PDB file of C-alpha atoms in Angstrom:
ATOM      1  CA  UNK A1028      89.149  74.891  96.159  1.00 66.00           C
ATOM      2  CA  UNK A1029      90.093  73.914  99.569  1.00 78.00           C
ATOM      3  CA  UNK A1030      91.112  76.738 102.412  1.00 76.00           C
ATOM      4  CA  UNK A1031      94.457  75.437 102.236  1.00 79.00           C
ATOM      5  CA  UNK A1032      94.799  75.717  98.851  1.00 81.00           C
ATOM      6  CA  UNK A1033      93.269  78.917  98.587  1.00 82.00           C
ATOM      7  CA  UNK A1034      96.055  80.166 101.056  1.00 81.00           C
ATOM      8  CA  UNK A1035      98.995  78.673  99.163  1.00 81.00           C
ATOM      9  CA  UNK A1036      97.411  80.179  95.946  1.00 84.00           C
ATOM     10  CA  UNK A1037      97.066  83.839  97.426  1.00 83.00           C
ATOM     11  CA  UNK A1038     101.053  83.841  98.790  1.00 83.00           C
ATOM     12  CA  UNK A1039     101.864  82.348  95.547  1.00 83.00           C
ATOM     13  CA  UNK A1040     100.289  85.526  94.091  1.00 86.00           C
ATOM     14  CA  UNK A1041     101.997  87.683  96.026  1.00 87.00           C
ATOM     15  CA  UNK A1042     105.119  86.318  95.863  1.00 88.00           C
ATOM     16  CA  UNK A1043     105.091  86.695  92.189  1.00 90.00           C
ATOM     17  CA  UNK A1044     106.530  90.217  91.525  1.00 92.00           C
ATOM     18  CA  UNK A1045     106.620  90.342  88.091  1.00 92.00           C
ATOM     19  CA  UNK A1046     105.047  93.382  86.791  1.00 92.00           C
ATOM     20  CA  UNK A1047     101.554  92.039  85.374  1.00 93.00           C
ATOM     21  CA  UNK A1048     100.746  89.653  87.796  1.00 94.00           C
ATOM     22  CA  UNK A1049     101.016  93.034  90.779  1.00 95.00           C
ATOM     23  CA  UNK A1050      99.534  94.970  88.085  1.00 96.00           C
ATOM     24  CA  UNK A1051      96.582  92.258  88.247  1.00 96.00           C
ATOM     25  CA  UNK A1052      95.975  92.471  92.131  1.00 96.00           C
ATOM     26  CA  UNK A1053      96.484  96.265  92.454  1.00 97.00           C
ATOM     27  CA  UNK A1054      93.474  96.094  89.762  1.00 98.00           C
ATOM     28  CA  UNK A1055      90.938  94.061  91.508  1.00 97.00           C
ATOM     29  CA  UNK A1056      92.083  95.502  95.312  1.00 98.00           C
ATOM     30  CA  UNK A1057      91.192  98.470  93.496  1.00 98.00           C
ATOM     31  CA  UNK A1058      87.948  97.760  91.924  1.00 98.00           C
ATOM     32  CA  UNK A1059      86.982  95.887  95.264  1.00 98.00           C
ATOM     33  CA  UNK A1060      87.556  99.601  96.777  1.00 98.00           C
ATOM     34  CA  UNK A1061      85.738 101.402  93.996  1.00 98.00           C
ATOM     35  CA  UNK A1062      82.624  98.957  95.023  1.00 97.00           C
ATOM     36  CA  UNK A1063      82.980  99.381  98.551  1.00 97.00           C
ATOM     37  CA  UNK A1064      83.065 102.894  98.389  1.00 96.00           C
ATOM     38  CA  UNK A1065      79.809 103.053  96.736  1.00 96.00           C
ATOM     39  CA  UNK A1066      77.812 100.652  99.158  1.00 95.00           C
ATOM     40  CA  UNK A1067      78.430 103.920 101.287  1.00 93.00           C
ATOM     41  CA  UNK A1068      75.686 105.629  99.108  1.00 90.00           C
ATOM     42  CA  UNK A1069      73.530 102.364  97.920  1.00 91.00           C
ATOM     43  CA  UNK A1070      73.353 101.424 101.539  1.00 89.00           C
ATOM     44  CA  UNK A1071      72.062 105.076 102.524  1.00 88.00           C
ATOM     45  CA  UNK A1072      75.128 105.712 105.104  1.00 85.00           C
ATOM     46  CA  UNK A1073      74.940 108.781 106.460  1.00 85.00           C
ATOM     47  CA  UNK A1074      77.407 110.855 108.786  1.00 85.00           C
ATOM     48  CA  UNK A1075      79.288 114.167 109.067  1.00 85.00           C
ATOM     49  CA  UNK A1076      81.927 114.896 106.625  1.00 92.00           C
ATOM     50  CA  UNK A1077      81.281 111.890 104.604  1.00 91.00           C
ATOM     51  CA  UNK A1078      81.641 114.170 101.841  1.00 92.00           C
ATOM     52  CA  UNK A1079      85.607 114.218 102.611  1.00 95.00           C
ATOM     53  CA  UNK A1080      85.695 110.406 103.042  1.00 96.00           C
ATOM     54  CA  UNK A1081      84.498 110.032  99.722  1.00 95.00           C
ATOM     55  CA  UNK A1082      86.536 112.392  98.291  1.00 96.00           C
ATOM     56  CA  UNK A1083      90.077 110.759 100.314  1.00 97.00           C
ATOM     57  CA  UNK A1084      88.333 106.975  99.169  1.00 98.00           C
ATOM     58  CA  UNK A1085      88.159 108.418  95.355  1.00 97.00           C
ATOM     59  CA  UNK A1086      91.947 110.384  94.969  1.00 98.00           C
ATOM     60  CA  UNK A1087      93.039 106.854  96.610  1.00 98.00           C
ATOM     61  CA  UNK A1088      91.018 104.815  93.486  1.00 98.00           C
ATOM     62  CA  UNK A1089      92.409 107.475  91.156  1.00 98.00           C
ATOM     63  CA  UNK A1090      96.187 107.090  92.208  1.00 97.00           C
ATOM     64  CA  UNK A1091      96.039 103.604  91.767  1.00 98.00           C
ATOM     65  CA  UNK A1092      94.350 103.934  88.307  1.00 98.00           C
ATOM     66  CA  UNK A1093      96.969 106.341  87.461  1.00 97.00           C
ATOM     67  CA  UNK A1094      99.781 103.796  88.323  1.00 96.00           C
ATOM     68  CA  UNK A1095      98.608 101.443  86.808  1.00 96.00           C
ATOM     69  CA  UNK A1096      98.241 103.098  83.735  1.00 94.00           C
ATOM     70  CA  UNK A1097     101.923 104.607  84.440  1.00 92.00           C
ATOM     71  CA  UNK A1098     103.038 100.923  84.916  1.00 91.00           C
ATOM     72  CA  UNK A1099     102.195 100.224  81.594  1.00 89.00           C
ATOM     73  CA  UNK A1100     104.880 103.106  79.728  1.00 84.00           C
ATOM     74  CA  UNK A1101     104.122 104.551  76.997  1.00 81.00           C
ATOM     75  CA  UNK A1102     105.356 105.362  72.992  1.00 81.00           C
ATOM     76  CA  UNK A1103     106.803 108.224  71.259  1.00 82.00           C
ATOM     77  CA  UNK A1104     107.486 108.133  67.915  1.00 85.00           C
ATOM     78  CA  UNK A1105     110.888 109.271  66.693  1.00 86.00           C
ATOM     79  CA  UNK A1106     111.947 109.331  62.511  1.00 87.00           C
ATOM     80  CA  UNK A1107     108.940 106.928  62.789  1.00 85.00           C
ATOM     81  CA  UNK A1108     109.780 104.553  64.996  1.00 87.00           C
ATOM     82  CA  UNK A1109     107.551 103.968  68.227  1.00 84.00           C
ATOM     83  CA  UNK A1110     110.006 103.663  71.102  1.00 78.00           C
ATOM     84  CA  UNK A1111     108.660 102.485  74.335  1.00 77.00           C
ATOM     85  CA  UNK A1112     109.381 104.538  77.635  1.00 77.00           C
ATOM     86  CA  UNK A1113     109.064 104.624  81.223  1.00 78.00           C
ATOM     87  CA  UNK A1114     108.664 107.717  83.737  1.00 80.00           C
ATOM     88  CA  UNK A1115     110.027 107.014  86.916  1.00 80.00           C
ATOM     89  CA  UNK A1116     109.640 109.776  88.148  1.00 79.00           C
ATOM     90  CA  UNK A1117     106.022 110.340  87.609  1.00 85.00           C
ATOM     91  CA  UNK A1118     105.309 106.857  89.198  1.00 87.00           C
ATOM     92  CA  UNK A1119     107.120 107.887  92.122  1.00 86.00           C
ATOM     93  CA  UNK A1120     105.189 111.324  91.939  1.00 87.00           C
ATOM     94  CA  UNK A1121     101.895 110.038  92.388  1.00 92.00           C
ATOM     95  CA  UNK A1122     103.099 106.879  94.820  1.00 90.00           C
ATOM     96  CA  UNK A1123     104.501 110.144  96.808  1.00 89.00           C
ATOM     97  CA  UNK A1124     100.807 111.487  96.428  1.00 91.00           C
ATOM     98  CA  UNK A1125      99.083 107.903  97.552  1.00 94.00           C
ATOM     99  CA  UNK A1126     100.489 107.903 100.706  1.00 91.00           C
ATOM    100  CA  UNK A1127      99.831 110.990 101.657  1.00 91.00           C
ATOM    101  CA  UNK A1128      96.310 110.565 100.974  1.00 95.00           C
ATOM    102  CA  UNK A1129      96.262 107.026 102.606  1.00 94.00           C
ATOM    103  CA  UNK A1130      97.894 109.225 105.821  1.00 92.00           C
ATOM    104  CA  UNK A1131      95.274 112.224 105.767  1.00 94.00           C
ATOM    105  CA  UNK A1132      92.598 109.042 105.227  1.00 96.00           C
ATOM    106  CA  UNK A1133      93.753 107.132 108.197  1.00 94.00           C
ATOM    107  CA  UNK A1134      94.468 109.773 110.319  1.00 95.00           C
ATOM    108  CA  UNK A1135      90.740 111.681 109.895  1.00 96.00           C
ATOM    109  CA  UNK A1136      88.509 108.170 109.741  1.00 96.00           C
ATOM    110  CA  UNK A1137      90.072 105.208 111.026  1.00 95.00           C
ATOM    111  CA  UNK A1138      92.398 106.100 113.713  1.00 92.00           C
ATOM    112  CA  UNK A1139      90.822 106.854 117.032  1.00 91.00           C
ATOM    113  CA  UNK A1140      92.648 109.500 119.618  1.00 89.00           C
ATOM    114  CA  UNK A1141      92.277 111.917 122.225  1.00 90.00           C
ATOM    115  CA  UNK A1142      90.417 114.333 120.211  1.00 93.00           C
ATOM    116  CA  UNK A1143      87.227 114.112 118.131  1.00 94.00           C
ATOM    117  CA  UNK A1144      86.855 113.262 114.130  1.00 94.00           C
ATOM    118  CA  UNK A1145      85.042 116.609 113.815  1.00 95.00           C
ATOM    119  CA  UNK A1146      87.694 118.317 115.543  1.00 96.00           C
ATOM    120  CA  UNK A1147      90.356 116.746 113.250  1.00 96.00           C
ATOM    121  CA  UNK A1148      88.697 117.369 110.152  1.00 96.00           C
ATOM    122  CA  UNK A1149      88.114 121.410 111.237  1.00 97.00           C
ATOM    123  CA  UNK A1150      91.629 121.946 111.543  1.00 96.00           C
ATOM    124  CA  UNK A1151      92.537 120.090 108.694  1.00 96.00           C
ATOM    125  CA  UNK A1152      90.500 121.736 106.755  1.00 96.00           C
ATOM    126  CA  UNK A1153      91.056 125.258 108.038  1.00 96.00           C
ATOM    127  CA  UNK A1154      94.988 124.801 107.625  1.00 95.00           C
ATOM    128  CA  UNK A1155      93.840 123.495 104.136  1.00 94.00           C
ATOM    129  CA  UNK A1156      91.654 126.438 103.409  1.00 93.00           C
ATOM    130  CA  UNK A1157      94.352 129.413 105.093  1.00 92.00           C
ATOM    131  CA  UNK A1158      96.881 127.929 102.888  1.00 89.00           C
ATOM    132  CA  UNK A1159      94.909 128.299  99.555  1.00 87.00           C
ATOM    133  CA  UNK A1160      93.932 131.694 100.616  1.00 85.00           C
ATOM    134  CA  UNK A1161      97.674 132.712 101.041  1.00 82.00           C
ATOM    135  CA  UNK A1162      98.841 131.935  97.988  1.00 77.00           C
ATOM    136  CA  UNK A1163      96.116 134.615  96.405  1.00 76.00           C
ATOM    137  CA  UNK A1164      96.971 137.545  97.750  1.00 72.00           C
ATOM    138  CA  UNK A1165      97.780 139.088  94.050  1.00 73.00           C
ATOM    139  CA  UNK A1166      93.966 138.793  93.606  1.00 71.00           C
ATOM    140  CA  UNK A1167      91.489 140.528  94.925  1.00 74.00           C
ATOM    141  CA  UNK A1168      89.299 139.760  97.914  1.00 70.00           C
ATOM    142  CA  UNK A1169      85.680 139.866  96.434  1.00 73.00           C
ATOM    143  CA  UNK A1170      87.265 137.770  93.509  1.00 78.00           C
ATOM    144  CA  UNK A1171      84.920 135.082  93.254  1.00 83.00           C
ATOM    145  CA  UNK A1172      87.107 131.753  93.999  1.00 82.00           C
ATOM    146  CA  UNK A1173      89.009 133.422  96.759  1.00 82.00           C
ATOM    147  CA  UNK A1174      85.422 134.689  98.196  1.00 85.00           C
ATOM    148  CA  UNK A1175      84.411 131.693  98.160  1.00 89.00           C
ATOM    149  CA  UNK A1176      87.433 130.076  99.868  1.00 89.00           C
ATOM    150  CA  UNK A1177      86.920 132.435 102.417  1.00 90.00           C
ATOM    151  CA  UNK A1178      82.887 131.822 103.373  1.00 92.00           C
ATOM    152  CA  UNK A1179      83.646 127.917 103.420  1.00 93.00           C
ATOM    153  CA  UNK A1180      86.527 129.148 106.389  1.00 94.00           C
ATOM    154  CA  UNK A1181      84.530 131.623 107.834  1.00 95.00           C
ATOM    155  CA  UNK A1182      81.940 128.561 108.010  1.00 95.00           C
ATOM    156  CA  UNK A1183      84.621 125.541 109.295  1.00 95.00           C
ATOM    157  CA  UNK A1184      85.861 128.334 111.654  1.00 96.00           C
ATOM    158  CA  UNK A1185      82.024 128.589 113.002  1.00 96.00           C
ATOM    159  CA  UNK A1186      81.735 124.803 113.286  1.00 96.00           C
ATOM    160  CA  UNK A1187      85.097 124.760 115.090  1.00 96.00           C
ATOM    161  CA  UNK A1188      84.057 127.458 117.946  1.00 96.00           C
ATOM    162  CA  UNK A1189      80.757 125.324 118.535  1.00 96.00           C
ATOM    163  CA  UNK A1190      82.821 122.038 119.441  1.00 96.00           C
ATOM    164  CA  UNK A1191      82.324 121.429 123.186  1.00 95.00           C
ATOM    165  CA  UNK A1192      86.383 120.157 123.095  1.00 95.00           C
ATOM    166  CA  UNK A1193      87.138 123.757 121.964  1.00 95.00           C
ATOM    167  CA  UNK A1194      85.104 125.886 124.149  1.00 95.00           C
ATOM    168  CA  UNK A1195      86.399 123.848 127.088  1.00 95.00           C
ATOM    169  CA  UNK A1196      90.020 124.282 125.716  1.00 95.00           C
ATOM    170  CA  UNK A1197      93.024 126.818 126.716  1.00 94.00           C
ATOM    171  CA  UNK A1198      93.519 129.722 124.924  1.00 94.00           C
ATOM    172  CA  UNK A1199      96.887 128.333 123.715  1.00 93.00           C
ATOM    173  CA  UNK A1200      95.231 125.216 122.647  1.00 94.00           C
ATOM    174  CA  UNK A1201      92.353 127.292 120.702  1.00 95.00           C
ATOM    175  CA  UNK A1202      94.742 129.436 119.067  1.00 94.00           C
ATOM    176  CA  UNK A1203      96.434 126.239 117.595  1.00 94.00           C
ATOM    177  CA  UNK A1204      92.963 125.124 116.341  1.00 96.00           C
ATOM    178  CA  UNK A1205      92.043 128.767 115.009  1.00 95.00           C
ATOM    179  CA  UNK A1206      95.772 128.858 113.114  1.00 93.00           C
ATOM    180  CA  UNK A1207      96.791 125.721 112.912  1.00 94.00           C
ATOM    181  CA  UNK A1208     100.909 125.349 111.325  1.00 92.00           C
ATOM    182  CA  UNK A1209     100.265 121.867 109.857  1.00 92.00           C
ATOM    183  CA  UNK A1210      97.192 119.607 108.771  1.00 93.00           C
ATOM    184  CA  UNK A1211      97.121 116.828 111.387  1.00 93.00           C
ATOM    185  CA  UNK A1212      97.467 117.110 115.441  1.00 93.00           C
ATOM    186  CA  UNK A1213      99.518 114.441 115.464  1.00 90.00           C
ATOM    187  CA  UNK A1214     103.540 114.068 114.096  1.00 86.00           C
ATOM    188  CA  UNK A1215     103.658 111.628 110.931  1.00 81.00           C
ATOM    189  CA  UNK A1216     105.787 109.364 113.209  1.00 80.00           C
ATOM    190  CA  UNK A1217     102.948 109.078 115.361  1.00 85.00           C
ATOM    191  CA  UNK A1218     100.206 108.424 112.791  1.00 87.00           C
ATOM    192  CA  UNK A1219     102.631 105.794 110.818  1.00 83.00           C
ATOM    193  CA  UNK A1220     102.581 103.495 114.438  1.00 82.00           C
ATOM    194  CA  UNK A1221      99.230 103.824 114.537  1.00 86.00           C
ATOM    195  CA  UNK A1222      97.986 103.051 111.216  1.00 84.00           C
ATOM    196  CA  UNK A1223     100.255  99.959 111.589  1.00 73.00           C
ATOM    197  CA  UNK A1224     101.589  99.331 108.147  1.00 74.00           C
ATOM    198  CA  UNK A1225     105.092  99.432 108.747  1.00 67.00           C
ATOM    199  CA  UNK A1226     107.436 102.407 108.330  1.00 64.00           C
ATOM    200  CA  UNK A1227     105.842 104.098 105.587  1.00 69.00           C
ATOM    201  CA  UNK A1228     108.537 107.593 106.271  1.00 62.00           C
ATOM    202  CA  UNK A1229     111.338 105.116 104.932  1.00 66.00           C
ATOM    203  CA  UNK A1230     109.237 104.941 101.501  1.00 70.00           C
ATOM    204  CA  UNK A1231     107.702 108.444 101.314  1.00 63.00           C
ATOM    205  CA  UNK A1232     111.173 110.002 102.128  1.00 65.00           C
ATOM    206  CA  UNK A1233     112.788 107.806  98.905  1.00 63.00           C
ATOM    207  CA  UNK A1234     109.569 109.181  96.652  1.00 63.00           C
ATOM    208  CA  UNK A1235     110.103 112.615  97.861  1.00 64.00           C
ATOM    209  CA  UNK A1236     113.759 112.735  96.971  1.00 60.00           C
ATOM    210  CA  UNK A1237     113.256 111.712  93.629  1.00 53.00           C
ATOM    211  CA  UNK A1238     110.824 114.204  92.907  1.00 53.00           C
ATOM    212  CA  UNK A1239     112.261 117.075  94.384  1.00 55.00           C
ATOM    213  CA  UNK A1240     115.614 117.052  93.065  1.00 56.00           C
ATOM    214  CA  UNK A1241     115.676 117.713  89.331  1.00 57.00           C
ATOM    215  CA  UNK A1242     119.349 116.134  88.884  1.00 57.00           C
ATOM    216  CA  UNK A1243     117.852 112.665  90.045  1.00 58.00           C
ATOM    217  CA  UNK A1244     115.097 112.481  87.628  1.00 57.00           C
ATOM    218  CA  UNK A1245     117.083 113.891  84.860  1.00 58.00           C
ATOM    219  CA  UNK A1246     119.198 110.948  85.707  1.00 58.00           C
ATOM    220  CA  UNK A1247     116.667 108.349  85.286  1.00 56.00           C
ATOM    221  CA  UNK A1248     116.336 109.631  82.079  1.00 56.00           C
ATOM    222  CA  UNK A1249     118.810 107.076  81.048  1.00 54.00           C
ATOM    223  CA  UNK A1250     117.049 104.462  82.010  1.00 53.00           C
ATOM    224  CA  UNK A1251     114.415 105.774  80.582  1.00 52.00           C
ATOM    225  CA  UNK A1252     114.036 103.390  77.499  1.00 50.00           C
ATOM    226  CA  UNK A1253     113.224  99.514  78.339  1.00 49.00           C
ATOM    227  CA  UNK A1254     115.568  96.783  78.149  1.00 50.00           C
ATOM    228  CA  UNK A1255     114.212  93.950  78.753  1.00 43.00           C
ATOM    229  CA  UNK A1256     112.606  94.154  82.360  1.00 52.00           C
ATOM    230  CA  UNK A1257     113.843  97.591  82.668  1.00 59.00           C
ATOM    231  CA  UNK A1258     112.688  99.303  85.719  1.00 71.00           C
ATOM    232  CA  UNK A1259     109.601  96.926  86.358  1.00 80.00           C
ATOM    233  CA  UNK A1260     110.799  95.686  89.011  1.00 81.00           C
ATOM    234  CA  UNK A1261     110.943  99.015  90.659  1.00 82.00           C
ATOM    235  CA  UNK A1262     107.066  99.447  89.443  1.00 89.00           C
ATOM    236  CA  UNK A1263     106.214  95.806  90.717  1.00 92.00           C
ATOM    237  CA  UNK A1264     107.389  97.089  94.510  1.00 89.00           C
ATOM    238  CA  UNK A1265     105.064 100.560  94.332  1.00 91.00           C
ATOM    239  CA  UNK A1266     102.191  98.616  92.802  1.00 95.00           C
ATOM    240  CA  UNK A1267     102.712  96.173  96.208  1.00 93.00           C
ATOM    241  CA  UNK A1268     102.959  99.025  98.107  1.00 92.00           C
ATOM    242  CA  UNK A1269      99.970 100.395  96.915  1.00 94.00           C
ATOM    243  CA  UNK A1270      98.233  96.997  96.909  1.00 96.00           C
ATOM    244  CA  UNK A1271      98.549  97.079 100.826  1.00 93.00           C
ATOM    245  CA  UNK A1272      97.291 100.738 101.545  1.00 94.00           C
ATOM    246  CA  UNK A1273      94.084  99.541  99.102  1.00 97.00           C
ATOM    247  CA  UNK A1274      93.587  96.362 101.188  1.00 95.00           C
ATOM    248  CA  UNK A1275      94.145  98.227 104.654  1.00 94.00           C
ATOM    249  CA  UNK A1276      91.523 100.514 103.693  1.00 96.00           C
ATOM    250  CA  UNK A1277      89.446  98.409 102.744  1.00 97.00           C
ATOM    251  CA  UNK A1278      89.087  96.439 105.416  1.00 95.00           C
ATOM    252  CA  UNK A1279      89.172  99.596 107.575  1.00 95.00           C
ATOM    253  CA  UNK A1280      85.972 100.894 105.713  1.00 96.00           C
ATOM    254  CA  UNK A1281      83.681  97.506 105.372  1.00 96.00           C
ATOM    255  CA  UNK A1282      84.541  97.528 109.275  1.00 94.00           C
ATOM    256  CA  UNK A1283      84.298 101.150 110.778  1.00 94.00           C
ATOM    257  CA  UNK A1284      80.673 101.574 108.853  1.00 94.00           C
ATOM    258  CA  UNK A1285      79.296  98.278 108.689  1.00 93.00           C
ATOM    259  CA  UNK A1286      78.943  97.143 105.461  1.00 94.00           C
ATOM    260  CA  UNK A1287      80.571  93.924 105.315  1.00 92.00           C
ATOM    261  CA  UNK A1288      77.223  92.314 103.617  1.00 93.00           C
ATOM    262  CA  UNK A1289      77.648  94.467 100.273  1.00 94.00           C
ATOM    263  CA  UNK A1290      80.275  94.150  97.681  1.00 95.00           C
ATOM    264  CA  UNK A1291      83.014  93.221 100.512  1.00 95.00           C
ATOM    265  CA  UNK A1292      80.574  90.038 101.138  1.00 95.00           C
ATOM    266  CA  UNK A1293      81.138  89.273  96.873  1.00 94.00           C
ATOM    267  CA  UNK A1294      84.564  89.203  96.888  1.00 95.00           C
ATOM    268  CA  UNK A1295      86.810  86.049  95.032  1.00 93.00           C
ATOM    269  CA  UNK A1296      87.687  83.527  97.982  1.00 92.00           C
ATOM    270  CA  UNK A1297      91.186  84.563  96.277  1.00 92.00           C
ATOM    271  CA  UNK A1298      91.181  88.348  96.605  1.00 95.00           C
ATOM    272  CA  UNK A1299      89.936  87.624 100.360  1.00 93.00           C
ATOM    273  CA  UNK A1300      92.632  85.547 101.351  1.00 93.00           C
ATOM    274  CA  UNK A1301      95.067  88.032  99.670  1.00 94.00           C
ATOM    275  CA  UNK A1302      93.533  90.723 101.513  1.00 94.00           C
ATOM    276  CA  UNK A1303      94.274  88.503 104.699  1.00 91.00           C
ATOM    277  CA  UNK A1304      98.006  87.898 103.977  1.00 90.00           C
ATOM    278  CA  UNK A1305      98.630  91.503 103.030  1.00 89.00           C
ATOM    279  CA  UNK A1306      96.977  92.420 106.828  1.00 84.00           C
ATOM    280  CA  UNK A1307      99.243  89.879 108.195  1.00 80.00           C
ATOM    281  CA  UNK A1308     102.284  91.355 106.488  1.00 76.00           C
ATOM    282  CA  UNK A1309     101.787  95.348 107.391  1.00 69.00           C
ATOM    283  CA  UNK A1310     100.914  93.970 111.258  1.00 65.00           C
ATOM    284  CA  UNK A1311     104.697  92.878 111.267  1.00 58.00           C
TER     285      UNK A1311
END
């Protein structure tokens, strides 16, 4: 198969939005990922806090298993009958959930700012861990999860006082650090430019709204049922959508830690040239 070819066959791919044929690519994107991720360990890799990358690389392979598997419906019988179903509102759920992972993934690993990874992951996790905490005060203290909670911030809170960018910092910036109101230093505005995959606020503000308000997904109950196509063609667009975050962090990974000779190296001529039309499309 010639380049050319090869090019024309990947957009042709793409362009096709019925639901099995996105269904296809979301699966191989995602079992490109699932390889990549473990050249990490095969390859000996190691670094601080790749315990969190893995875990942000596997809720990433998880969501997309998940919707594909949503994609898919599912039967319930009724006087005998199997009738096949959709739920909308669980495929927007977990799309919801995949892009805030792809955010927290992007914003800790692959984008580069005026502080330091370790001092992004510290807050993050302390505003992680202080949250948890607060929603056990009807247990008690020595209660073994909470105790536990509260050693692994005692110990983040250690780590963060040892960073040279904190002991050099104001006392309003430390404070910030020590009791931090959100997750990331930087606005989601900010960290959707930099990622560069378009305006992803658009999407995650459409997913939110249908998961939040109950009258909306009692709504799609009605459309519930399939006719004909149904609501694939809403599934084909978050299976895209999903295809792109895989393929962006992909090729973020194989680049940021090297390993561009493992499983990355394997990949169909296909799947690469898809993965180079889908970083084409989220640089507009």
């Amino acid at each position: 198969m010639t380049k050319q070819s090869t090019k024309i066959k990947a957009l042709l791919s793409l362009n096709d939005m019925s639901l099995k044929n996105q269904r296809d690519i979301l699966i191989d994107l995602n079992s490109l990922l699932s390889n990549c991720t473990q050249d990490l360990f095969d390859f000996e890799l190691k670094f601080e806090d790749a315990g969190l990358l893995e875990k942000l690389l596997i809720q990433i392979i998880k969501h997309n298993s998940s919707l594909i598997d949503l994609s898919k419906g599912f039967t319930i019988k009724i006087r005998d009958k199997d009738l096949l179903m959709d739920d909308m509102t669980a495929i927007y759920s977990v799309a919801r959930l995949q892009i805030e992972t792809f955010v927290n993934l992007s914003y800790l690993f692959f984008i580069d700012f005026e502080v330091s990874q370790q001092l992004k992951v510290c807050v993050y996790k302390i505003q992680g861990l202080n949250q948890q905490i607060s929603l056990t005060s009807n247990h008690p203290k020595d209660f073994e999860p909470i105790a536990k909670m509260r050693n692994e911030l005692a110990g983040e809170l250690n780590r963060l006082r040892n960073l040279e960018e904190f002991k050099t910092a104001s006392r309003k910036q430390k404070n910030k650090y020590i009791k931090p109101r959100y997750a990331r230093l930087k606005k989601p505005e900010e960290i959707y430019s930099m990622i560069k995959i378009g305006d992803l606020s658009r999407t995650h503000s459409l997913y939110s709204n249908h998961i939040h308000s109950e009258y909306i997904s009692i709504r799609q109950l009605n459309s519930s049922i399939r006719k004909a196509d149904g609501n694939s063609s809403y599934y084909s667009t978050v299976l895209l959508l999903c295809s792109r975050i895989t393929s962006l962090v992909i090729t973020n990974l194989v680049s940021k830690y090297k390993i561009e000779n493992g499983s990355f190296k394997n990949k169909t001529v296909v799947l690469g040239e898809i993965i180079q039309v889908l970083k084409r499309m989220y640089e507009k």
